[in-house]
GROMACS .gro file of C-alpha atoms in nm:
model
  181
    1UNK     CA    1  -2.657  -2.462   0.687
    2UNK     CA    2  -2.389  -2.531   0.949
    3UNK     CA    3  -2.480  -2.545   1.316
    4UNK     CA    4  -2.379  -2.213   1.471
    5UNK     CA    5  -2.341  -2.277   1.840
    6UNK     CA    6  -2.244  -2.021   2.099
    7UNK     CA    7  -1.865  -1.963   2.099
    8UNK     CA    8  -1.679  -2.134   2.381
    9UNK     CA    9  -1.512  -1.935   2.651
   10UNK     CA   10  -1.137  -1.893   2.589
   11UNK     CA   11  -1.053  -2.079   2.911
   12UNK     CA   12  -1.254  -2.381   2.792
   13UNK     CA   13  -1.081  -2.378   2.453
   14UNK     CA   14  -0.738  -2.354   2.617
   15UNK     CA   15  -0.825  -2.638   2.855
   16UNK     CA   16  -0.935  -2.856   2.565
   17UNK     CA   17  -0.620  -2.776   2.367
   18UNK     CA   18  -0.358  -2.790   2.640
   19UNK     CA   19  -0.519  -2.968   2.934
   20UNK     CA   20  -0.631  -2.812   3.260
   21UNK     CA   21  -0.293  -2.863   3.425
   22UNK     CA   22  -0.138  -2.600   3.195
   23UNK     CA   23  -0.384  -2.328   3.288
   24UNK     CA   24  -0.398  -2.101   3.584
   25UNK     CA   25  -0.646  -1.816   3.623
   26UNK     CA   26  -0.363  -1.560   3.625
   27UNK     CA   27  -0.224  -1.696   3.297
   28UNK     CA   28  -0.562  -1.685   3.125
   29UNK     CA   29  -0.619  -1.324   3.230
   30UNK     CA   30  -0.266  -1.233   3.115
   31UNK     CA   31  -0.327  -1.345   2.757
   32UNK     CA   32  -0.685  -1.223   2.723
   33UNK     CA   33  -0.666  -0.879   2.568
   34UNK     CA   34  -0.829  -0.682   2.291
   35UNK     CA   35  -0.631  -0.530   2.007
   36UNK     CA   36  -0.795  -0.220   1.862
   37UNK     CA   37  -0.784  -0.209   1.486
   38UNK     CA   38  -0.976  -0.252   1.167
   39UNK     CA   39  -1.073  -0.507   0.906
   40UNK     CA   40  -1.044  -0.428   0.535
   41UNK     CA   41  -1.252  -0.600   0.271
   42UNK     CA   42  -1.156  -0.549  -0.095
   43UNK     CA   43  -1.223  -0.729  -0.425
   44UNK     CA   44  -0.948  -0.958  -0.554
   45UNK     CA   45  -1.010  -1.161  -0.869
   46UNK     CA   46  -1.293  -1.404  -0.799
   47UNK     CA   47  -1.270  -1.345  -0.426
   48UNK     CA   48  -1.253  -1.087  -0.153
   49UNK     CA   49  -0.929  -1.010   0.033
   50UNK     CA   50  -0.991  -0.966   0.407
   51UNK     CA   51  -0.715  -0.824   0.625
   52UNK     CA   52  -0.704  -0.731   0.991
   53UNK     CA   53  -0.481  -0.446   1.104
   54UNK     CA   54  -0.398  -0.304   1.445
   55UNK     CA   55  -0.463   0.061   1.531
   56UNK     CA   56  -0.118   0.158   1.396
   57UNK     CA   57  -0.199   0.000   1.057
   58UNK     CA   58   0.025  -0.307   1.092
   59UNK     CA   59  -0.127  -0.603   0.910
   60UNK     CA   60  -0.201  -0.881   1.160
   61UNK     CA   61  -0.374  -1.144   0.948
   62UNK     CA   62  -0.538  -1.194   0.612
   63UNK     CA   63  -0.713  -1.435   0.383
   64UNK     CA   64  -0.891  -1.444   0.050
   65UNK     CA   65  -1.258  -1.537   0.075
   66UNK     CA   66  -1.418  -1.725  -0.215
   67UNK     CA   67  -1.763  -1.879  -0.241
   68UNK     CA   68  -1.618  -2.230  -0.201
   69UNK     CA   69  -1.411  -2.126   0.100
   70UNK     CA   70  -1.713  -1.976   0.275
   71UNK     CA   71  -1.887  -2.314   0.266
   72UNK     CA   72  -1.612  -2.462   0.485
   73UNK     CA   73  -1.611  -2.420   0.863
   74UNK     CA   74  -1.238  -2.338   0.864
   75UNK     CA   75  -1.007  -2.166   0.620
   76UNK     CA   76  -0.639  -2.091   0.584
   77UNK     CA   77  -0.529  -1.747   0.692
   78UNK     CA   78  -0.192  -1.579   0.674
   79UNK     CA   79  -0.053  -1.433   0.995
   80UNK     CA   80   0.203  -1.157   0.986
   81UNK     CA   81   0.495  -1.043   1.200
   82UNK     CA   82   0.304  -0.815   1.438
   83UNK     CA   83   0.049  -1.087   1.518
   84UNK     CA   84   0.333  -1.340   1.559
   85UNK     CA   85   0.495  -1.105   1.812
   86UNK     CA   86   0.168  -1.073   2.005
   87UNK     CA   87   0.110  -1.449   1.998
   88UNK     CA   88   0.467  -1.527   2.106
   89UNK     CA   89   0.429  -1.286   2.400
   90UNK     CA   90   0.108  -1.462   2.499
   91UNK     CA   91   0.254  -1.810   2.454
   92UNK     CA   92   0.548  -1.708   2.674
   93UNK     CA   93   0.300  -1.590   2.940
   94UNK     CA   94   0.145  -1.938   2.930
   95UNK     CA   95   0.491  -2.095   2.957
   96UNK     CA   96   0.428  -2.276   2.629
   97UNK     CA   97   0.707  -2.324   2.378
   98UNK     CA   98   0.748  -2.071   2.097
   99UNK     CA   99   0.886  -2.176   1.761
  100UNK     CA  100   1.151  -1.932   1.642
  101UNK     CA  101   1.438  -2.057   1.428
  102UNK     CA  102   1.779  -2.021   1.592
  103UNK     CA  103   1.945  -1.935   1.257
  104UNK     CA  104   1.697  -1.699   1.094
  105UNK     CA  105   1.917  -1.645   0.784
  106UNK     CA  106   1.931  -2.019   0.714
  107UNK     CA  107   1.557  -2.048   0.782
  108UNK     CA  108   1.480  -1.762   0.540
  109UNK     CA  109   1.704  -1.917   0.273
  110UNK     CA  110   1.532  -2.255   0.318
  111UNK     CA  111   1.189  -2.092   0.274
  112UNK     CA  112   1.308  -1.913  -0.041
  113UNK     CA  113   1.431  -2.247  -0.179
  114UNK     CA  114   1.085  -2.392  -0.109
  115UNK     CA  115   0.930  -2.098  -0.295
  116UNK     CA  116   1.167  -2.161  -0.588
  117UNK     CA  117   1.059  -2.527  -0.601
  118UNK     CA  118   0.694  -2.423  -0.587
  119UNK     CA  119   0.739  -2.174  -0.872
  120UNK     CA  120   0.904  -2.440  -1.091
  121UNK     CA  121   0.618  -2.680  -1.021
  122UNK     CA  122   0.353  -2.416  -1.094
  123UNK     CA  123   0.524  -2.320  -1.421
  124UNK     CA  124   0.509  -2.685  -1.532
  125UNK     CA  125   0.134  -2.694  -1.465
  126UNK     CA  126   0.067  -2.409  -1.707
  127UNK     CA  127   0.338  -2.466  -1.966
  128UNK     CA  128   0.209  -2.493  -2.321
  129UNK     CA  129   0.403  -2.678  -2.590
  130UNK     CA  130   0.541  -2.450  -2.861
  131UNK     CA  131   0.274  -2.391  -3.124
  132UNK     CA  132  -0.002  -2.554  -2.917
  133UNK     CA  133  -0.308  -2.381  -2.774
  134UNK     CA  134  -0.359  -2.389  -2.398
  135UNK     CA  135  -0.632  -2.623  -2.277
  136UNK     CA  136  -0.925  -2.497  -2.069
  137UNK     CA  137  -0.766  -2.675  -1.772
  138UNK     CA  138  -0.440  -2.486  -1.824
  139UNK     CA  139  -0.626  -2.157  -1.855
  140UNK     CA  140  -0.820  -2.227  -1.534
  141UNK     CA  141  -0.501  -2.328  -1.354
  142UNK     CA  142  -0.323  -2.016  -1.487
  143UNK     CA  143  -0.604  -1.795  -1.354
  144UNK     CA  144  -0.578  -1.961  -1.013
  145UNK     CA  145  -0.199  -1.936  -1.011
  146UNK     CA  146  -0.207  -1.572  -1.121
  147UNK     CA  147  -0.454  -1.477  -0.848
  148UNK     CA  148  -0.265  -1.661  -0.574
  149UNK     CA  149   0.083  -1.557  -0.691
  150UNK     CA  150  -0.020  -1.194  -0.725
  151UNK     CA  151  -0.167  -1.195  -0.376
  152UNK     CA  152   0.142  -1.362  -0.226
  153UNK     CA  153   0.365  -1.115  -0.412
  154UNK     CA  154   0.172  -0.822  -0.267
  155UNK     CA  155   0.184  -0.967   0.085
  156UNK     CA  156   0.557  -1.042   0.071
  157UNK     CA  157   0.624  -0.700  -0.079
  158UNK     CA  158   0.429  -0.529   0.195
  159UNK     CA  159   0.589  -0.729   0.474
  160UNK     CA  160   0.946  -0.684   0.348
  161UNK     CA  161   0.914  -0.341   0.182
  162UNK     CA  162   1.103  -0.494  -0.110
  163UNK     CA  163   0.833  -0.501  -0.374
  164UNK     CA  164   0.784  -0.282  -0.676
  165UNK     CA  165   0.795   0.090  -0.628
  166UNK     CA  166   0.651   0.377  -0.829
  167UNK     CA  167   1.006   0.423  -0.960
  168UNK     CA  168   0.997   0.068  -1.105
  169UNK     CA  169   0.685   0.153  -1.301
  170UNK     CA  170   0.827   0.475  -1.441
  171UNK     CA  171   1.175   0.376  -1.555
  172UNK     CA  172   1.171  -0.005  -1.557
  173UNK     CA  173   1.451  -0.036  -1.301
  174UNK     CA  174   1.422  -0.268  -1.004
  175UNK     CA  175   1.454  -0.157  -0.644
  176UNK     CA  176   1.743  -0.340  -0.481
  177UNK     CA  177   1.633  -0.228  -0.137
  178UNK     CA  178   1.954  -0.027  -0.078
  179UNK     CA  179   1.825   0.312  -0.189
  180UNK     CA  180   1.643   0.384   0.138
  181UNK     CA  181   1.282   0.487   0.196
   0.00000   0.00000   0.00000
């Protein structure tokens, strides 16, 4: 069982991360705030999706918990626009640099190209030769890819409001995003 020590004070963590010369008492008190909200826990494949929302229902962060992940002291989480806004405000209050692309269209296109490359690579991992049966490894990989891809699809759809709609399910047409809410 991992050693569960008392959490460090935020000022100590900030000092360790950025050095004492970057901190002033006024800055620390400026960024220390509570955000009312809720945490949702719901089943997802072989795991549990955990998301944190603010009081207005905006998704702040999320991750998928699995048994293997829970044995690690740290795990990857996704952070969403509202939390990025909050963090950028707080980083600005600390006079630390924020990382926002100057050309957001080019940055978005570059990320979509990365997603395209990832999809091609993932398809290769589960491709089965014509007439052949998939191996157990391919089936396991396909299950993992399905679970992760479905989750990412849902997150991207929610964040961009460009996912499937009830209309898509009823008539098979795709929403091009131009039809309004």
